[in-house]
Amino acid sequence: EVQLVESGGGLVKPGGSLRLSCAASGFTFSSYTMNWVRQAPGKGLEWVSSISALSSSIYYADSVKGRFTISRDNAKNSLYLQMNSLRAEDTAVYYCARVAIAAAGTLWFDPWGQGTLVTVSS
Amino acid sequence: EIVMTQSPATLSVSPGERATLSCRASQSVSTNLAWYQQKPGQVPRLLIYGASNRATGISARFSGSVSGTEFTLTISSLQSEDFAVYYCQQYNNWPPWYSFGQGTKLEIK
């Protein structure tokens, strides 16, 4: 069974840092572009960042560029999101999501992890 | 940046009736559009990709169509489990710049 499990969320003060992890199983992790998507409480979905299968291509939404860093460890089947200089508006559930087809770039997302909540508040 | 605009924000429909949800792209995305369903406290679930292709395991009551930059998700004969929030997503850009619509809440009338 294909599975994505996020961890690392929690409460952090404005200006603080947090590192999210996403553990993948049930598929060849090293063959897929991976993404982070977030959803603020009661709001819609916002794409955050993408990383290609071999980490050669990395992209960010303008809202997080320069503050967040996406990375992956294919040997550990894991995806990461290092979040620095956190702001109240970064409060959201953060989902990791796989593109649907191996070796593909821009595609729809399937599956999604269950999400981890990040709360930025003093 | 491609902006996706969904309408209406809320749609009230009776069980057994048909629901029609719209999503408009600010510029051409070809057929590079997906629809997701999200129920309260749950993860988004893929319904449609490529504008009109049902994902694995999705009921035939769900169908997608496109006309230019206007995309439509139709749910025929609504069942209780269909009441949820629906999001469209374009994946046409390169380099990747995914954008989602703001969502349509489908509620029981």
GROMACS .gro file of C-alpha atoms in nm:
model
  231
    1GLU     CA    1   0.000   0.000   0.000
    2VAL     CA    2   0.129   0.343  -0.095
    3GLN     CA    3   0.163   0.554   0.217
    4LEU     CA    4   0.291   0.898   0.313
    5VAL     CA    5   0.324   0.987   0.680
    6GLU     CA    6   0.416   1.339   0.789
    7SER     CA    7   0.564   1.434   1.124
    8GLY     CA    8   0.735   1.726   1.292
    9GLY     CA    9   0.452   1.973   1.325
   10GLY     CA   10   0.387   2.167   1.643
   11LEU     CA   11   0.369   2.506   1.808
   12VAL     CA   12   0.649   2.751   1.733
   13LYS     CA   13   0.697   3.120   1.802
   14PRO     CA   14   0.713   3.377   1.522
   15GLY     CA   15   1.065   3.388   1.383
   16GLY     CA   16   1.129   3.030   1.489
   17SER     CA   17   1.212   2.720   1.289
   18LEU     CA   18   1.065   2.376   1.238
   19ARG     CA   19   1.155   2.075   1.025
   20LEU     CA   20   0.883   1.859   0.880
   21SER     CA   21   0.938   1.503   0.761
   22CYS     CA   22   0.739   1.276   0.534
   23ALA     CA   23   0.806   0.903   0.539
   24ALA     CA   24   0.713   0.722   0.220
   25SER     CA   25   0.643   0.353   0.171
   26GLY     CA   26   0.484   0.118  -0.078
   27PHE     CA   27   0.645   0.266  -0.391
   28THR     CA   28   0.985   0.346  -0.541
   29PHE     CA   29   1.034   0.681  -0.370
   30SER     CA   30   1.341   0.773  -0.574
   31SER     CA   31   1.138   0.773  -0.896
   32TYR     CA   32   0.884   1.041  -0.804
   33THR     CA   33   0.872   1.417  -0.778
   34MET     CA   34   0.741   1.511  -0.435
   35ASN     CA   35   0.560   1.818  -0.307
   36TRP     CA   36   0.449   2.003   0.003
   37VAL     CA   37   0.102   2.158   0.008
   38ARG     CA   38  -0.048   2.352   0.299
   39GLN     CA   39  -0.394   2.442   0.417
   40ALA     CA   40  -0.452   2.721   0.668
   41PRO     CA   41  -0.738   2.658   0.915
   42GLY     CA   42  -1.070   2.684   0.733
   43LYS     CA   43  -0.899   2.787   0.409
   44GLY     CA   44  -0.810   2.633   0.075
   45LEU     CA   45  -0.506   2.447  -0.054
   46GLU     CA   46  -0.177   2.621  -0.135
   47TRP     CA   47   0.117   2.457  -0.310
   48VAL     CA   48   0.441   2.524  -0.119
   49SER     CA   49   0.730   2.345  -0.287
   50SER     CA   50   0.835   2.070  -0.527
   51ILE     CA   51   1.148   1.857  -0.556
   52SER     CA   52   1.231   1.628  -0.844
   53ALA     CA   53   1.317   1.262  -0.801
   54LEU     CA   54   1.694   1.312  -0.781
   55SER     CA   55   1.677   1.658  -0.621
   56SER     CA   56   1.803   1.824  -0.939
   57SER     CA   57   1.506   2.060  -0.965
   58ILE     CA   58   1.353   2.245  -0.673
   59TYR     CA   59   1.078   2.506  -0.678
   60TYR     CA   60   0.901   2.721  -0.422
   61ALA     CA   61   0.593   2.936  -0.398
   62ASP     CA   62   0.677   3.305  -0.364
   63SER     CA   63   0.520   3.308  -0.018
   64VAL     CA   64   0.793   3.079   0.123
   65LYS     CA   65   1.090   3.143  -0.106
   66GLY     CA   66   1.403   3.225   0.092
   67ARG     CA   67   1.256   3.093   0.419
   68PHE     CA   68   1.171   2.728   0.346
   69THR     CA   69   1.399   2.455   0.209
   70ILE     CA   70   1.274   2.129   0.062
   71SER     CA   71   1.501   1.825   0.053
   72ARG     CA   72   1.483   1.448   0.031
   73ASP     CA   73   1.685   1.142   0.125
   74ASN     CA   74   1.607   0.865  -0.122
   75ALA     CA   75   1.804   0.612   0.083
   76LYS     CA   76   1.566   0.676   0.372
   77ASN     CA   77   1.252   0.720   0.157
   78SER     CA   78   1.199   1.054   0.323
   79LEU     CA   79   1.099   1.406   0.225
   80TYR     CA   80   1.173   1.711   0.439
   81LEU     CA   81   1.071   2.074   0.472
   82GLN     CA   82   1.294   2.303   0.674
   83MET     CA   83   1.094   2.608   0.773
   84ASN     CA   84   1.277   2.915   0.903
   85SER     CA   85   1.165   3.268   0.995
   86LEU     CA   86   0.815   3.140   1.054
   87ARG     CA   87   0.523   3.381   1.052
   88ALA     CA   88   0.168   3.361   1.184
   89GLU     CA   89   0.045   3.324   0.827
   90ASP     CA   90   0.244   3.000   0.792
   91THR     CA   91   0.002   2.836   1.036
   92ALA     CA   92  -0.150   2.545   0.846
   93VAL     CA   93  -0.175   2.174   0.802
   94TYR     CA   94   0.119   2.071   0.584
   95TYR     CA   95   0.065   1.777   0.349
   96CYS     CA   96   0.325   1.591   0.152
   97ALA     CA   97   0.195   1.475  -0.182
   98ARG     CA   98   0.339   1.264  -0.462
   99VAL     CA   99   0.295   1.336  -0.829
  100ALA     CA  100   0.086   1.060  -0.978
  101ILE     CA  101   0.331   0.913  -1.227
  102ALA     CA  102   0.696   0.818  -1.188
  103ALA     CA  103   0.956   1.019  -1.378
  104ALA     CA  104   0.699   1.291  -1.443
  105GLY     CA  105   0.745   1.659  -1.370
  106THR     CA  106   0.434   1.866  -1.334
  107LEU     CA  107   0.134   1.646  -1.267
  108TRP     CA  108  -0.163   1.601  -1.041
  109PHE     CA  109  -0.103   1.483  -0.685
  110ASP     CA  110  -0.186   1.134  -0.570
  111PRO     CA  111  -0.159   1.023  -0.297
  112TRP     CA  112  -0.145   1.273  -0.012
  113GLY     CA  113  -0.027   1.219   0.342
  114GLN     CA  114  -0.255   1.279   0.640
  115GLY     CA  115  -0.089   1.612   0.718
  116THR     CA  116   0.088   1.766   1.016
  117LEU     CA  117  -0.027   2.086   1.186
  118VAL     CA  118   0.212   2.377   1.224
  119THR     CA  119   0.099   2.659   1.451
  120VAL     CA  120   0.300   2.981   1.463
  121SER     CA  121   0.200   3.186   1.764
  122SER     CA  122   0.356   3.368   2.054
  123GLU     CA  123   0.073   3.322  -1.242
  124ILE     CA  124  -0.236   3.125  -1.340
  125VAL     CA  125  -0.535   3.202  -1.119
  126MET     CA  126  -0.807   2.942  -1.078
  127THR     CA  127  -1.154   3.074  -0.991
  128GLN     CA  128  -1.421   2.834  -0.869
  129SER     CA  129  -1.793   2.905  -0.860
  130PRO     CA  130  -2.011   2.907  -0.674
  131ALA     CA  131  -1.843   2.926  -0.335
  132THR     CA  132  -2.129   2.725  -0.186
  133LEU     CA  133  -2.376   2.505  -0.370
  134SER     CA  134  -2.688   2.366  -0.202
  135VAL     CA  135  -2.833   2.061  -0.371
  136SER     CA  136  -3.078   1.792  -0.263
  137PRO     CA  137  -2.975   1.426  -0.250
  138GLY     CA  138  -3.053   1.253  -0.577
  139GLU     CA  139  -3.014   1.571  -0.781
  140ARG     CA  140  -2.725   1.675  -1.004
  141ALA     CA  141  -2.452   1.917  -0.899
  142THR     CA  142  -2.247   2.124  -1.141
  143LEU     CA  143  -1.929   2.290  -1.016
  144SER     CA  144  -1.722   2.531  -1.222
  145CYS     CA  145  -1.355   2.625  -1.235
  146ARG     CA  146  -1.213   2.891  -1.465
  147ALA     CA  147  -0.844   2.938  -1.546
  148SER     CA  148  -0.706   3.288  -1.605
  149GLN     CA  149  -0.518   3.155  -1.908
  150SER     CA  150  -0.497   2.832  -2.101
  151VAL     CA  151  -0.395   2.523  -1.905
  152SER     CA  152  -0.489   2.283  -2.186
  153THR     CA  153  -0.645   1.983  -2.012
  154ASN     CA  154  -0.397   1.991  -1.726
  155LEU     CA  155  -0.657   2.015  -1.453
  156ALA     CA  156  -0.747   1.793  -1.160
  157TRP     CA  157  -1.040   1.787  -0.919
  158TYR     CA  158  -1.013   1.684  -0.554
  159GLN     CA  159  -1.274   1.614  -0.289
  160GLN     CA  160  -1.209   1.699   0.073
  161LYS     CA  161  -1.436   1.607   0.361
  162PRO     CA  162  -1.400   1.771   0.704
  163GLY     CA  163  -1.089   1.650   0.884
  164GLN     CA  164  -0.982   1.440   0.586
  165VAL     CA  165  -0.712   1.449   0.324
  166PRO     CA  166  -0.788   1.573  -0.029
  167ARG     CA  167  -0.882   1.282  -0.255
  168LEU     CA  168  -0.816   1.282  -0.628
  169LEU     CA  169  -1.134   1.254  -0.835
  170ILE     CA  170  -1.048   1.366  -1.188
  171TYR     CA  171  -0.723   1.428  -1.377
  172GLY     CA  172  -0.659   1.545  -1.730
  173ALA     CA  173  -0.985   1.741  -1.702
  174SER     CA  174  -1.204   1.440  -1.770
  175ASN     CA  175  -1.038   1.117  -1.654
  176ARG     CA  176  -1.174   0.953  -1.341
  177ALA     CA  177  -0.916   0.840  -1.089
  178THR     CA  178  -0.904   0.478  -0.983
  179GLY     CA  179  -1.200   0.376  -0.772
  180ILE     CA  180  -1.402   0.692  -0.835
  181SER     CA  181  -1.772   0.646  -0.904
  182ALA     CA  182  -1.901   0.702  -1.257
  183ARG     CA  183  -2.136   0.961  -1.102
  184PHE     CA  184  -1.838   1.198  -1.117
  185SER     CA  185  -1.750   1.344  -1.455
  186GLY     CA  186  -1.531   1.627  -1.576
  187SER     CA  187  -1.540   1.838  -1.888
  188VAL     CA  188  -1.368   2.139  -2.038
  189SER     CA  189  -1.447   2.417  -2.280
  190GLY     CA  190  -1.154   2.647  -2.339
  191THR     CA  191  -1.052   2.768  -1.996
  192GLU     CA  192  -1.379   2.668  -1.828
  193PHE     CA  193  -1.381   2.337  -1.646
  194THR     CA  194  -1.683   2.161  -1.502
  195LEU     CA  195  -1.721   1.886  -1.246
  196THR     CA  196  -2.060   1.720  -1.260
  197ILE     CA  197  -2.189   1.488  -0.992
  198SER     CA  198  -2.502   1.307  -1.095
  199SER     CA  199  -2.758   1.176  -0.845
  200LEU     CA  200  -2.593   1.315  -0.531
  201GLN     CA  201  -2.544   1.079  -0.242
  202SER     CA  202  -2.487   1.173   0.122
  203GLU     CA  203  -2.115   1.096   0.099
  204ASP     CA  204  -2.069   1.347  -0.184
  205PHE     CA  205  -2.128   1.651   0.034
  206ALA     CA  206  -1.781   1.798   0.078
  207VAL     CA  207  -1.552   2.073  -0.049
  208TYR     CA  208  -1.422   2.038  -0.403
  209TYR     CA  209  -1.101   2.194  -0.534
  210CYS     CA  210  -0.968   2.228  -0.885
  211GLN     CA  211  -0.593   2.238  -0.950
  212GLN     CA  212  -0.400   2.331  -1.261
  213TYR     CA  213  -0.068   2.163  -1.332
  214ASN     CA  214   0.012   2.318  -1.666
  215ASN     CA  215   0.303   2.537  -1.568
  216TRP     CA  216   0.668   2.467  -1.620
  217PRO     CA  217   0.863   2.521  -1.405
  218PRO     CA  218   0.603   2.393  -1.161
  219TRP     CA  219   0.369   2.654  -1.017
  220TYR     CA  220   0.063   2.467  -0.911
  221SER     CA  221  -0.245   2.668  -0.830
  222PHE     CA  222  -0.569   2.561  -0.669
  223GLY     CA  223  -0.911   2.713  -0.686
  224GLN     CA  224  -1.054   2.847  -0.363
  225GLY     CA  225  -1.296   2.556  -0.336
  226THR     CA  226  -1.670   2.498  -0.369
  227LYS     CA  227  -1.857   2.370  -0.067
  228LEU     CA  228  -2.131   2.130  -0.172
  229GLU     CA  229  -2.394   2.119   0.100
  230ILE     CA  230  -2.720   1.940   0.152
  231LYS     CA  231  -3.028   2.143   0.062
   0.00000   0.00000   0.00000
